[in-house]
PDB file of C-alpha atoms in Angstrom:
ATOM      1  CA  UNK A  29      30.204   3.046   6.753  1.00  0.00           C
ATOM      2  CA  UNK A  30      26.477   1.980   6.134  1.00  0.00           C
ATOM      3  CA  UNK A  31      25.251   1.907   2.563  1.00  0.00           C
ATOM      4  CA  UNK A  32      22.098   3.447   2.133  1.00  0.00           C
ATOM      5  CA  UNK A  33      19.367   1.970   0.228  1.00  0.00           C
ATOM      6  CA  UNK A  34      18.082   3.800  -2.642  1.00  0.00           C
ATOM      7  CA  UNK A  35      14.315   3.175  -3.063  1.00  0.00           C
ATOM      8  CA  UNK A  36      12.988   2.790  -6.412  1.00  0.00           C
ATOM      9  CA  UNK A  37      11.051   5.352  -8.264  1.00  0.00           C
ATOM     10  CA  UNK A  38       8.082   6.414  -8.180  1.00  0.00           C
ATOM     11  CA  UNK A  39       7.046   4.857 -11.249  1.00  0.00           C
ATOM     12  CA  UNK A  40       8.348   2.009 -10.530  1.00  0.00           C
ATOM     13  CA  UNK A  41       6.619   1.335  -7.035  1.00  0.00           C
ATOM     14  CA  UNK A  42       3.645   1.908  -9.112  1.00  0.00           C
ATOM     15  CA  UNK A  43       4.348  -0.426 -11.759  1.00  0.00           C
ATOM     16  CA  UNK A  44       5.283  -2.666  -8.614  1.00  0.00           C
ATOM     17  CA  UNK A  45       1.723  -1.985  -7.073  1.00  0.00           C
ATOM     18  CA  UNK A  46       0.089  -2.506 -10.633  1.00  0.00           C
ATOM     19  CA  UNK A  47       1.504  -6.455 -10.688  1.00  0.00           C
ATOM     20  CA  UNK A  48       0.644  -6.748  -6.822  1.00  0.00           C
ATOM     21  CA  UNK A  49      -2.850  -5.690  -7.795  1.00  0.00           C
ATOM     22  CA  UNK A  50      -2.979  -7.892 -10.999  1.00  0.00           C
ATOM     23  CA  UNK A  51      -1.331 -10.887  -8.667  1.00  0.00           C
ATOM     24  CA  UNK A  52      -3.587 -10.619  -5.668  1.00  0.00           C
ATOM     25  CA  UNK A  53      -6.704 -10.641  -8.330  1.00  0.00           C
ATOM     26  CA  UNK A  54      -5.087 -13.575  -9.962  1.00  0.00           C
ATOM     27  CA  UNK A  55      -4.323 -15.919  -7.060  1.00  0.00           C
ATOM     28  CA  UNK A  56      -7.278 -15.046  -5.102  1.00  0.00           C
ATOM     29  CA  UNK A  57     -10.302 -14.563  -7.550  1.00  0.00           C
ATOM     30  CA  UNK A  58     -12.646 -17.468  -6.376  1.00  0.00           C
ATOM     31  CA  UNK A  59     -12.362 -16.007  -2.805  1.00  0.00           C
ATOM     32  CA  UNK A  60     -12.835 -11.987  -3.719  1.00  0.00           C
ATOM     33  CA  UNK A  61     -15.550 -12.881  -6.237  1.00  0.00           C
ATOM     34  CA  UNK A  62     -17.053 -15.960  -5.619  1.00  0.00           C
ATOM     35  CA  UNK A  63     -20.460 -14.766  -8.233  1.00  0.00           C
ATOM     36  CA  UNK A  64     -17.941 -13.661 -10.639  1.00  0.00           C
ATOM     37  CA  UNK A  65     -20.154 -15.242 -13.439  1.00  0.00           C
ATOM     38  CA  UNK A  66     -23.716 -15.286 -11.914  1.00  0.00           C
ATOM     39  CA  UNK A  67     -25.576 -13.227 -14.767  1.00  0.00           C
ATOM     40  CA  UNK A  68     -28.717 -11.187 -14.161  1.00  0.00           C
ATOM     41  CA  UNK A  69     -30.605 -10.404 -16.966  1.00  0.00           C
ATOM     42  CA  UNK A  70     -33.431  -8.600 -15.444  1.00  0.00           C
ATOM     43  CA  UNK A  71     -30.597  -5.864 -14.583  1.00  0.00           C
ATOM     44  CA  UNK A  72     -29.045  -5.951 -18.552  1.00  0.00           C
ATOM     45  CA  UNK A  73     -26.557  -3.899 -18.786  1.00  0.00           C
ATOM     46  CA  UNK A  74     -26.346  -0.402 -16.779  1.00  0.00           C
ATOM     47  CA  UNK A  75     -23.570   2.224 -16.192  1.00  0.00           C
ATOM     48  CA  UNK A  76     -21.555   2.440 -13.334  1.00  0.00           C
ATOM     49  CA  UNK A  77     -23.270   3.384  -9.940  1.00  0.00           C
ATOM     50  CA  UNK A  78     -24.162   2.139  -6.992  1.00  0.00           C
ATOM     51  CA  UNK A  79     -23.468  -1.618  -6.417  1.00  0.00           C
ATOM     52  CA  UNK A  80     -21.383  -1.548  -9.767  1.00  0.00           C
ATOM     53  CA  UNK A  81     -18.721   0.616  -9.558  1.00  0.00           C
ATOM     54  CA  UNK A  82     -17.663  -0.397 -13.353  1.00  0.00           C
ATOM     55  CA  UNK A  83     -21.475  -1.097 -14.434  1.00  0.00           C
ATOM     56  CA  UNK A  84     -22.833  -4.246 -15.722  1.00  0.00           C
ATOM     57  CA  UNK A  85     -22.776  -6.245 -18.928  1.00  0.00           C
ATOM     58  CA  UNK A  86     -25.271  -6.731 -20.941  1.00  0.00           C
ATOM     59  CA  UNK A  87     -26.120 -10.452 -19.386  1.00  0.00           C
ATOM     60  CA  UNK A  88     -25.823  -8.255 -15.738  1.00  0.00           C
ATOM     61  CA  UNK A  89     -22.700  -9.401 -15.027  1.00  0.00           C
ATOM     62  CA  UNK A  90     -20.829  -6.774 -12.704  1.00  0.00           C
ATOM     63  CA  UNK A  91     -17.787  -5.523 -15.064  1.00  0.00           C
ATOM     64  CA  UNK A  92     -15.502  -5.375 -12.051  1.00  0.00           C
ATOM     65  CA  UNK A  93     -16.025  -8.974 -10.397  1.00  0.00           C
ATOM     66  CA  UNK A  94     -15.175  -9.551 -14.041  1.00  0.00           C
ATOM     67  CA  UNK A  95     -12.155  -7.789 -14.507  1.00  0.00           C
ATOM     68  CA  UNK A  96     -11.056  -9.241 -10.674  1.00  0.00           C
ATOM     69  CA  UNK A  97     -11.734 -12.788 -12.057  1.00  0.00           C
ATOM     70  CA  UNK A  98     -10.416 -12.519 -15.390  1.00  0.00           C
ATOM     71  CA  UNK A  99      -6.592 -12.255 -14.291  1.00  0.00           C
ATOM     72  CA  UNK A 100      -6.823 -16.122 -13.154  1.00  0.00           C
ATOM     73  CA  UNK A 101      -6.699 -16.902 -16.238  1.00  0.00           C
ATOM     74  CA  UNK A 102      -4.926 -14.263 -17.934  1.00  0.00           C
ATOM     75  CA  UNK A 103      -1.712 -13.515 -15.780  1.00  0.00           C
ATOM     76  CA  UNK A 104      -0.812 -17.221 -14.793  1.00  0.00           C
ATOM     77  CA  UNK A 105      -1.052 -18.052 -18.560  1.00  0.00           C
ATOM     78  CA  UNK A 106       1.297 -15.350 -19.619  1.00  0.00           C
ATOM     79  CA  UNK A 107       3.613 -15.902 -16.578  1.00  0.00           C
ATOM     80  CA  UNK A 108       3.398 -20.079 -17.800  1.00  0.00           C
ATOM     81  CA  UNK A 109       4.581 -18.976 -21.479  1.00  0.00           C
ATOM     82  CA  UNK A 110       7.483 -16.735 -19.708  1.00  0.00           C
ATOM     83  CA  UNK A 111       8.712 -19.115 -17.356  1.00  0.00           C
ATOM     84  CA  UNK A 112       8.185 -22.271 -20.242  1.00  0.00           C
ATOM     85  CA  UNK A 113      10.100 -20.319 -23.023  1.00  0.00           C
ATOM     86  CA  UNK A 114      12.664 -19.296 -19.821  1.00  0.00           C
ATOM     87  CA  UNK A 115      13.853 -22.636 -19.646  1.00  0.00           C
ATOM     88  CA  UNK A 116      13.644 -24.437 -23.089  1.00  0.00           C
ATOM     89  CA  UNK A 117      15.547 -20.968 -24.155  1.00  0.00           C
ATOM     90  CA  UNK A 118      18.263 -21.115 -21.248  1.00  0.00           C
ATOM     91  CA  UNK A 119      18.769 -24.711 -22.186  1.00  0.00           C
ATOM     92  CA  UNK A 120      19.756 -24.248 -25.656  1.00  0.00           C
ATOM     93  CA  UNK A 121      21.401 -20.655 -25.429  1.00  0.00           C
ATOM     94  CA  UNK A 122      23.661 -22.478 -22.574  1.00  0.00           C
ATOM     95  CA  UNK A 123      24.330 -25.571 -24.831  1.00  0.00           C
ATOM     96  CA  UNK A 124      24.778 -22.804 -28.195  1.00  0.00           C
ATOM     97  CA  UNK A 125      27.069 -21.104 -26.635  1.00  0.00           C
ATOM     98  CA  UNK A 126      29.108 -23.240 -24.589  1.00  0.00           C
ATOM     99  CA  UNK A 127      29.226 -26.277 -26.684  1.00  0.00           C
ATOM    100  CA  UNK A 128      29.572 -24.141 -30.171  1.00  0.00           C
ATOM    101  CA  UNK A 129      30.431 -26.845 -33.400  1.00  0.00           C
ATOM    102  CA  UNK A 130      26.708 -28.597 -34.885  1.00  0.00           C
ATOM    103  CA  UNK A 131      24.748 -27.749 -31.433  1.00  0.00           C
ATOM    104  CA  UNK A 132      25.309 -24.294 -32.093  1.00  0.00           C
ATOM    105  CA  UNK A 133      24.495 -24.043 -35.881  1.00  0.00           C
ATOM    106  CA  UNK A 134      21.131 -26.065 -35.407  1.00  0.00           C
ATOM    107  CA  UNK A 135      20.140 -24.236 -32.557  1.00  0.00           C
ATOM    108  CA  UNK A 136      20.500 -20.492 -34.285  1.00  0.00           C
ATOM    109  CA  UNK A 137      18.794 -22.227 -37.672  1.00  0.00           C
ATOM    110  CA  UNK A 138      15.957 -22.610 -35.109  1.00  0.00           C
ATOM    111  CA  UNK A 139      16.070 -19.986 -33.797  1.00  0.00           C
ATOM    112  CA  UNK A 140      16.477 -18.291 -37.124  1.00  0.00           C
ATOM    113  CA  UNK A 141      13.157 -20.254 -38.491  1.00  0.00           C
ATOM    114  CA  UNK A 142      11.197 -18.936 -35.523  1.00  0.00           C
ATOM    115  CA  UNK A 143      12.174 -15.653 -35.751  1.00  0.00           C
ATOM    116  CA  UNK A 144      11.192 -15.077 -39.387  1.00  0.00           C
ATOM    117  CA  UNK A 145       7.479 -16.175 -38.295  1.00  0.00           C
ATOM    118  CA  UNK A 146       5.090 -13.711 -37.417  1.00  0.00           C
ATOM    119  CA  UNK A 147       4.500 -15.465 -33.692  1.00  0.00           C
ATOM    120  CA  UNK A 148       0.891 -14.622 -33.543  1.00  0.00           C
ATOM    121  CA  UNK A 149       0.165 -14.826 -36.615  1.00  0.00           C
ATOM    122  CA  UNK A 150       1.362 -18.220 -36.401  1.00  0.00           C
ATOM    123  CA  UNK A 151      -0.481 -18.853 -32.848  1.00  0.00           C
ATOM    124  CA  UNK A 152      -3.927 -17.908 -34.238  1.00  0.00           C
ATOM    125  CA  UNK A 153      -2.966 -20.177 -37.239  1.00  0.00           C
ATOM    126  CA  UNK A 154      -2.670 -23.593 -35.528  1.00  0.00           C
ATOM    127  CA  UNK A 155      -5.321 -22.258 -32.618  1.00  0.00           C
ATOM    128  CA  UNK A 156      -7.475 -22.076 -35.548  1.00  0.00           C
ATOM    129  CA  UNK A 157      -6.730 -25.381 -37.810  1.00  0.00           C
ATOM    130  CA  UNK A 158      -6.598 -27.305 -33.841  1.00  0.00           C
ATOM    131  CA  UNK A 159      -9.904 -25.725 -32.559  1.00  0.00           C
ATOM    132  CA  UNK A 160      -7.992 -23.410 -30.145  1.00  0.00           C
ATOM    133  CA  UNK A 161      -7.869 -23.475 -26.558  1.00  0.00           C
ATOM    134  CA  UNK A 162      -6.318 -22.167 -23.702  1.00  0.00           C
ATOM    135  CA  UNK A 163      -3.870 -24.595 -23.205  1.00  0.00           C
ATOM    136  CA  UNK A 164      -2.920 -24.931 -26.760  1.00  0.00           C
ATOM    137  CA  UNK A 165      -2.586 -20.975 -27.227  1.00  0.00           C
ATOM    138  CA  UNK A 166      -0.327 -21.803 -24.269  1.00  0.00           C
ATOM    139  CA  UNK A 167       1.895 -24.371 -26.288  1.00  0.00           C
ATOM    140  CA  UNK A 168       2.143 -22.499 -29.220  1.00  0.00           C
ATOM    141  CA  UNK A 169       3.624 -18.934 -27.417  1.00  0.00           C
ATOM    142  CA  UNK A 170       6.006 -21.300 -25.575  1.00  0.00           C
ATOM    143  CA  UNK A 171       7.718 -22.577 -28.159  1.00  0.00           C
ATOM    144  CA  UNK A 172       7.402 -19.207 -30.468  1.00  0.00           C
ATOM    145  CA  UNK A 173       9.169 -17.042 -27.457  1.00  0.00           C
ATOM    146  CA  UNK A 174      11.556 -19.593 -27.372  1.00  0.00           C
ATOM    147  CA  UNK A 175      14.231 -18.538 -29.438  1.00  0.00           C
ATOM    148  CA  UNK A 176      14.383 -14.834 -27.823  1.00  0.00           C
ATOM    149  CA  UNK A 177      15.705 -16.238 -24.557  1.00  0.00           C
ATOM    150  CA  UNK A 178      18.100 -18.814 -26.782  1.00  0.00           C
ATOM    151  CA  UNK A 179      19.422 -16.087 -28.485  1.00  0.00           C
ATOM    152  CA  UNK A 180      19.671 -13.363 -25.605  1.00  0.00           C
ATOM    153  CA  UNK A 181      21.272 -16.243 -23.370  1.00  0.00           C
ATOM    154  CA  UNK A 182      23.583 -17.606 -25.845  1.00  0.00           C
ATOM    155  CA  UNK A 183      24.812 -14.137 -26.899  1.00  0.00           C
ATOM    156  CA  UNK A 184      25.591 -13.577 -23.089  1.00  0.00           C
ATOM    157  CA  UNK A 185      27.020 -16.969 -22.759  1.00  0.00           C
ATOM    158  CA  UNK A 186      29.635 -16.027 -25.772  1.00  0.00           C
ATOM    159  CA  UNK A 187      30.691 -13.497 -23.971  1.00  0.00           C
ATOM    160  CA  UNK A 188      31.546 -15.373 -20.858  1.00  0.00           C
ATOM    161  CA  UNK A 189      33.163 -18.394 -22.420  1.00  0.00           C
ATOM    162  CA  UNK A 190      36.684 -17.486 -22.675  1.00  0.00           C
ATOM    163  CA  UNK A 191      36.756 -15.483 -18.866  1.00  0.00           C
ATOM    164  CA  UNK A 192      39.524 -16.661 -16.216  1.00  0.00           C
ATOM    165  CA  UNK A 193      36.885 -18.257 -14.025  1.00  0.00           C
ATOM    166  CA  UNK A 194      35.829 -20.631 -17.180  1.00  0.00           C
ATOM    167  CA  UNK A 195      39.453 -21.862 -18.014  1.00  0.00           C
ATOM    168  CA  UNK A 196      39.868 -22.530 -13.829  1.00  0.00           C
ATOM    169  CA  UNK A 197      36.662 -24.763 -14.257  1.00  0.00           C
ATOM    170  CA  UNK A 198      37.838 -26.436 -17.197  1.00  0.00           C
ATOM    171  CA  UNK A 199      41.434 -27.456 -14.882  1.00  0.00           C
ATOM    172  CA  UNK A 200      39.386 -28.690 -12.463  1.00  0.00           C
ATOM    173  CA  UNK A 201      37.795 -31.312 -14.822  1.00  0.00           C
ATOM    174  CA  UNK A 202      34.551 -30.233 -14.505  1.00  0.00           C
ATOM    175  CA  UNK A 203      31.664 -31.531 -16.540  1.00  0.00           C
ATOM    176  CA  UNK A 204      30.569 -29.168 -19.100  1.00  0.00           C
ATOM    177  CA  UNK A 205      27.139 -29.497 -17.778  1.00  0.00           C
ATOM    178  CA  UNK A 206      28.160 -28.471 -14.321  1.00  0.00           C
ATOM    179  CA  UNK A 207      30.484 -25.244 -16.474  1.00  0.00           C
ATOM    180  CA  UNK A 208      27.050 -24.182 -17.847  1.00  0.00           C
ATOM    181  CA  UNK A 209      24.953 -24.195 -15.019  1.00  0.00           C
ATOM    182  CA  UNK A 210      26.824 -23.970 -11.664  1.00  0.00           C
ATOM    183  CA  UNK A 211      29.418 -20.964 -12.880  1.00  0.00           C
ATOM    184  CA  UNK A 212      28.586 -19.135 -16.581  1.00  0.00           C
ATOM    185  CA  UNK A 213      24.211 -19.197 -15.545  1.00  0.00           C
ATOM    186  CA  UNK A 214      24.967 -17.025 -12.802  1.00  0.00           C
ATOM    187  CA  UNK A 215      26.650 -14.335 -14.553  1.00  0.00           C
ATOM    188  CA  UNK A 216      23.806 -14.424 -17.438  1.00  0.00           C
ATOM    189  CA  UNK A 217      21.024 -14.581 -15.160  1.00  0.00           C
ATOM    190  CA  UNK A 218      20.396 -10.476 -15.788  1.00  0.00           C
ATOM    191  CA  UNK A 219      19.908 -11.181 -19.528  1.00  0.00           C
ATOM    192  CA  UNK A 220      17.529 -13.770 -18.432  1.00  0.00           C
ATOM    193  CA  UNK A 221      15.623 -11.752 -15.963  1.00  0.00           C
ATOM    194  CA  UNK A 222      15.671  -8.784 -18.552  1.00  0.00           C
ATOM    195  CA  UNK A 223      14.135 -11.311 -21.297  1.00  0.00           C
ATOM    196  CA  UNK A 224      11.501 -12.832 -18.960  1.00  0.00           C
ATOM    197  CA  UNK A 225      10.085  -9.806 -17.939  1.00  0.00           C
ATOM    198  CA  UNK A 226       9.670  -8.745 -21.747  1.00  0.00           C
ATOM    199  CA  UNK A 227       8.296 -11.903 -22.831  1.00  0.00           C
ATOM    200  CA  UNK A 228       5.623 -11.996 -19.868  1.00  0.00           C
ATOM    201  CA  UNK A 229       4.107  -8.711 -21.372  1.00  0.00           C
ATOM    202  CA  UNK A 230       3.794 -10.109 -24.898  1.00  0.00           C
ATOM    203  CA  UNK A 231       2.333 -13.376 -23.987  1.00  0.00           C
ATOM    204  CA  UNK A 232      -0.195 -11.171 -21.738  1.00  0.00           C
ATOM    205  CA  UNK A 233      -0.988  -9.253 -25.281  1.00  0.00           C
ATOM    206  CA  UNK A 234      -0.905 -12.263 -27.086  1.00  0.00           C
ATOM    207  CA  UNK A 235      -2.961 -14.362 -24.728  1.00  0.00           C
ATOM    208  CA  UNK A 236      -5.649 -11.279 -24.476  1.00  0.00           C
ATOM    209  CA  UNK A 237      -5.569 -11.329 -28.612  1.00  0.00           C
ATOM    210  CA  UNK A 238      -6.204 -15.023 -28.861  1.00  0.00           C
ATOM    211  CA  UNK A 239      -9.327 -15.006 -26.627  1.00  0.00           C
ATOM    212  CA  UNK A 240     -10.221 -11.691 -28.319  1.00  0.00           C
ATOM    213  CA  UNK A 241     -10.458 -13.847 -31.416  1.00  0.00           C
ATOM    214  CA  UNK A 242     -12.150 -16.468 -29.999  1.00  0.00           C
ATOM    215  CA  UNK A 243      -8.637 -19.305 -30.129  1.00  0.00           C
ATOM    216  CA  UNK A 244      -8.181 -18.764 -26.366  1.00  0.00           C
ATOM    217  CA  UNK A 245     -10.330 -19.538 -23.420  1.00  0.00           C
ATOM    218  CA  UNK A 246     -14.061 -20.344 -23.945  1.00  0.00           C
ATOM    219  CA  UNK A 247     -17.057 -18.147 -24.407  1.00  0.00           C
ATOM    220  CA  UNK A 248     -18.531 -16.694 -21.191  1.00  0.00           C
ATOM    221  CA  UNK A 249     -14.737 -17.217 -19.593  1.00  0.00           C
ATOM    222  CA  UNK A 250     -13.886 -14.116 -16.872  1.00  0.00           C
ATOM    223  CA  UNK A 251     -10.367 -13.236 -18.649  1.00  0.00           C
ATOM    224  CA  UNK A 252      -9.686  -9.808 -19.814  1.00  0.00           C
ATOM    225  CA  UNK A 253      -9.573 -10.311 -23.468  1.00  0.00           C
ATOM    226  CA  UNK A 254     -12.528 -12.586 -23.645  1.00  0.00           C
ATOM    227  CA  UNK A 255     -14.631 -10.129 -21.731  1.00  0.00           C
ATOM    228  CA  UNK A 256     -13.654  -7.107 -23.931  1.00  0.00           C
ATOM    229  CA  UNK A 257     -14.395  -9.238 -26.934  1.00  0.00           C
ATOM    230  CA  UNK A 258     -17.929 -10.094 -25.424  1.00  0.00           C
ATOM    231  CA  UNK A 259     -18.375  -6.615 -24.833  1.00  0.00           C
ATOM    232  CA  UNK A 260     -17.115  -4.475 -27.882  1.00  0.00           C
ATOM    233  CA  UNK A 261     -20.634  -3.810 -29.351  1.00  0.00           C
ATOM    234  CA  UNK A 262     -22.094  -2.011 -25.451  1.00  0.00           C
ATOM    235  CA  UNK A 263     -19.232   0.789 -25.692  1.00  0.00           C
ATOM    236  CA  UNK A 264     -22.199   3.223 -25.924  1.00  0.00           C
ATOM    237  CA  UNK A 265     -24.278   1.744 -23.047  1.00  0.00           C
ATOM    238  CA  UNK A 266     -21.575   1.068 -21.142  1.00  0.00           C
ATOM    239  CA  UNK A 267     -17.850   2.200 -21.709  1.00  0.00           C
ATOM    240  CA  UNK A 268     -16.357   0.760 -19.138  1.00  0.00           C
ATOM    241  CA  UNK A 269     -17.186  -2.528 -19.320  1.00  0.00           C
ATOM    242  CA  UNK A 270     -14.919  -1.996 -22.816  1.00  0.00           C
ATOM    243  CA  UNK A 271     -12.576   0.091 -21.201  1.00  0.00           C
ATOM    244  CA  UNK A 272     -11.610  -1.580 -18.289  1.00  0.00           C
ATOM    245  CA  UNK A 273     -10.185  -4.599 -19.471  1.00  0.00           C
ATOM    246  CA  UNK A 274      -8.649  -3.073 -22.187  1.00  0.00           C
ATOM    247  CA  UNK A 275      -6.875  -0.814 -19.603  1.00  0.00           C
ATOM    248  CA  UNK A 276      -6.251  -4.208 -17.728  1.00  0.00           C
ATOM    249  CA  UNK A 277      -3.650  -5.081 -20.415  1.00  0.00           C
ATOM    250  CA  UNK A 278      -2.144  -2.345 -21.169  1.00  0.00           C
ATOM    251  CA  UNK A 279      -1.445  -1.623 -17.501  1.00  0.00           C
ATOM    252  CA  UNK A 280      -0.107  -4.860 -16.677  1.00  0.00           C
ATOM    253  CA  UNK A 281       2.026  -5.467 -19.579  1.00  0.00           C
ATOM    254  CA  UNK A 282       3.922  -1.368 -18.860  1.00  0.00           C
ATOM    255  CA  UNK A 283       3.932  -2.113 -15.597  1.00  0.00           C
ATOM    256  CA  UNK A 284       6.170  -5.861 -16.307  1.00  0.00           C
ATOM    257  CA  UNK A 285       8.647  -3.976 -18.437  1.00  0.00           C
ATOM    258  CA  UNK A 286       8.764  -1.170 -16.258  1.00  0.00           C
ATOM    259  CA  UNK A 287       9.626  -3.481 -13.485  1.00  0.00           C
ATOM    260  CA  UNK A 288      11.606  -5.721 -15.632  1.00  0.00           C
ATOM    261  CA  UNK A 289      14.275  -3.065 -16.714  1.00  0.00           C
ATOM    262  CA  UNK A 290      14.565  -1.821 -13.248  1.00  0.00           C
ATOM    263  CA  UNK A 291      15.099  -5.048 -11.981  1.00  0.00           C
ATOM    264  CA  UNK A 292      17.594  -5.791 -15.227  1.00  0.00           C
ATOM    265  CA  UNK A 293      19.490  -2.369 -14.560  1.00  0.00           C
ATOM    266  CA  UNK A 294      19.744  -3.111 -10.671  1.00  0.00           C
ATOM    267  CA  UNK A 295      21.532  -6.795 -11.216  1.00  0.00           C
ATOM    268  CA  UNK A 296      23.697  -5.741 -14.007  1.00  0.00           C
ATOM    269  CA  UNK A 297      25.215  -3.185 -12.142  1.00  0.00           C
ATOM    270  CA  UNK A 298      25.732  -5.166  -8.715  1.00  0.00           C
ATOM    271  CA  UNK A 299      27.380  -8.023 -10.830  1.00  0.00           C
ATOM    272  CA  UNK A 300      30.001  -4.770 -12.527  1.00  0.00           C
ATOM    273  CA  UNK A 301      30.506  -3.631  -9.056  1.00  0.00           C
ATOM    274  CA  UNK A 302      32.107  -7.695  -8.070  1.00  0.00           C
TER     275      UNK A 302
END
């Protein structure tokens, strides 16, 4: 009998066409909006109409080429810090759990340190004693997010340890390394798609904060929280050019757990169902 495909929600097809939208803008900015930057100060700032459909800033800069050029900075940063801490976490949670003994206790006292810091706090610390920067705001989240997929994986690997398909492996002579990654990854892999997907949204945020402050990319940058840094004081002249990139993060980072616990819900169960 055919099984039928069950199409995912509503909300999640829009959460789905929220990341397309943020992607696109992201991986095809210097093509969409070439003049992203080109300021015209003998426009100034203006509400939207005609032309500018979000208005202008108040150097004439159109608030939507903006907003369209400002994800190529912020969402591959974000999606660097998810995939970076990804790996470095998988890594250790594999060798935690798996290996147990010394590699396990110095791993969760890591882990353990980095959790007990306040990770931005700590970001807009050394962005500010180093002279921030993108790339080192970049650094810093990588190794702070760390520890949430160490722990997450290494939890999940505990649990697998000890299963039938393990002890088979472990007959077979198998290098520990080639235990870890060829046969117990596998069955974590939802935990690690579930953690991903979480810690792409709060690098977004914390990427957005760090140029907010200043400790991210430089002044006059397209990137979301740059721009609604630049723009704070013209919320009376012009809202949206306030507005919209605010909205830009908020969106994006919903619309990555949305998507994220769908896709976490949908694996999980297939992998029950073996």
């Amino acid at each position: 009998m055919r099984r039928l495909v069950r199409r995912p929600p509503l909300f999640v097809l829009a959460a789905l066409a929220v990341l397309a939208g943020a992607g696109i803008a992201a991986a095809f900015a210097p093509w969409l909006v070439p003049g992203a930057t080109a300021q015209d100060l003998m426009t100034g700032i203006i509400g939207p109409g005609p032309g500018h459909p979000l208005g202008t800033d108040d150097l004439g800069r159109d608030v939507l080429q903006l907003l369209i050029a400002g994800a190529r900075t912020a969402v591959p940063g974000a999606l660097t810090v998810a995939v970076g801490s990804m790996v470095i976490g998988n890594l250790l949670g594999l060798a935690a759990g798996y290996l147990g003994g010394w590699v396990d206790a110095l791993t969760m006292r890591w882990a353990d340190l980095m959790f007990s810091l306040p990770a931005l706090l700590v970001a807009i610390v050394v962005a500010g004693v180093l002279g921030g920067g993108y790339v080192l705001a970049i650094a810093v989240l990588v190794v702070l997010f760390a520890p949430t997929d160490t722990r997450a994986v290494r939890g999940a690997v505990l649990e697998q340890r000890h299963r039938p398909y393990v002890e088979a492996a472990l007959l077979k002579n198998l290098s520990s390394w080639r235990i870890m990654t060829r046969h117990i990854w596998p069955n974590v892999a939802p935990v690690t798609l579930a953690s991903a997907f979480v810690n792409f949204a709060y690098a977004l945020v914390s990427l957005s904060s760090l140029s907010f402050l200043g400790l991210g990319v430089p002044a006059g940058s397209p990137d979301w929280g740059r721009t609604l840094a630049d723009n704070r004081t013209q919320l009376i002249a012009n809202p949206w050019a306030v507005i919209a990139p605010g909205l830009a993060i908020m969106a994006t980072a919903a619309a990555l757990n949305v998507v994220g616990d769908w896709l976490h819900e949908r694996v999980d169960r297939r992998g029950r169902a073996r």
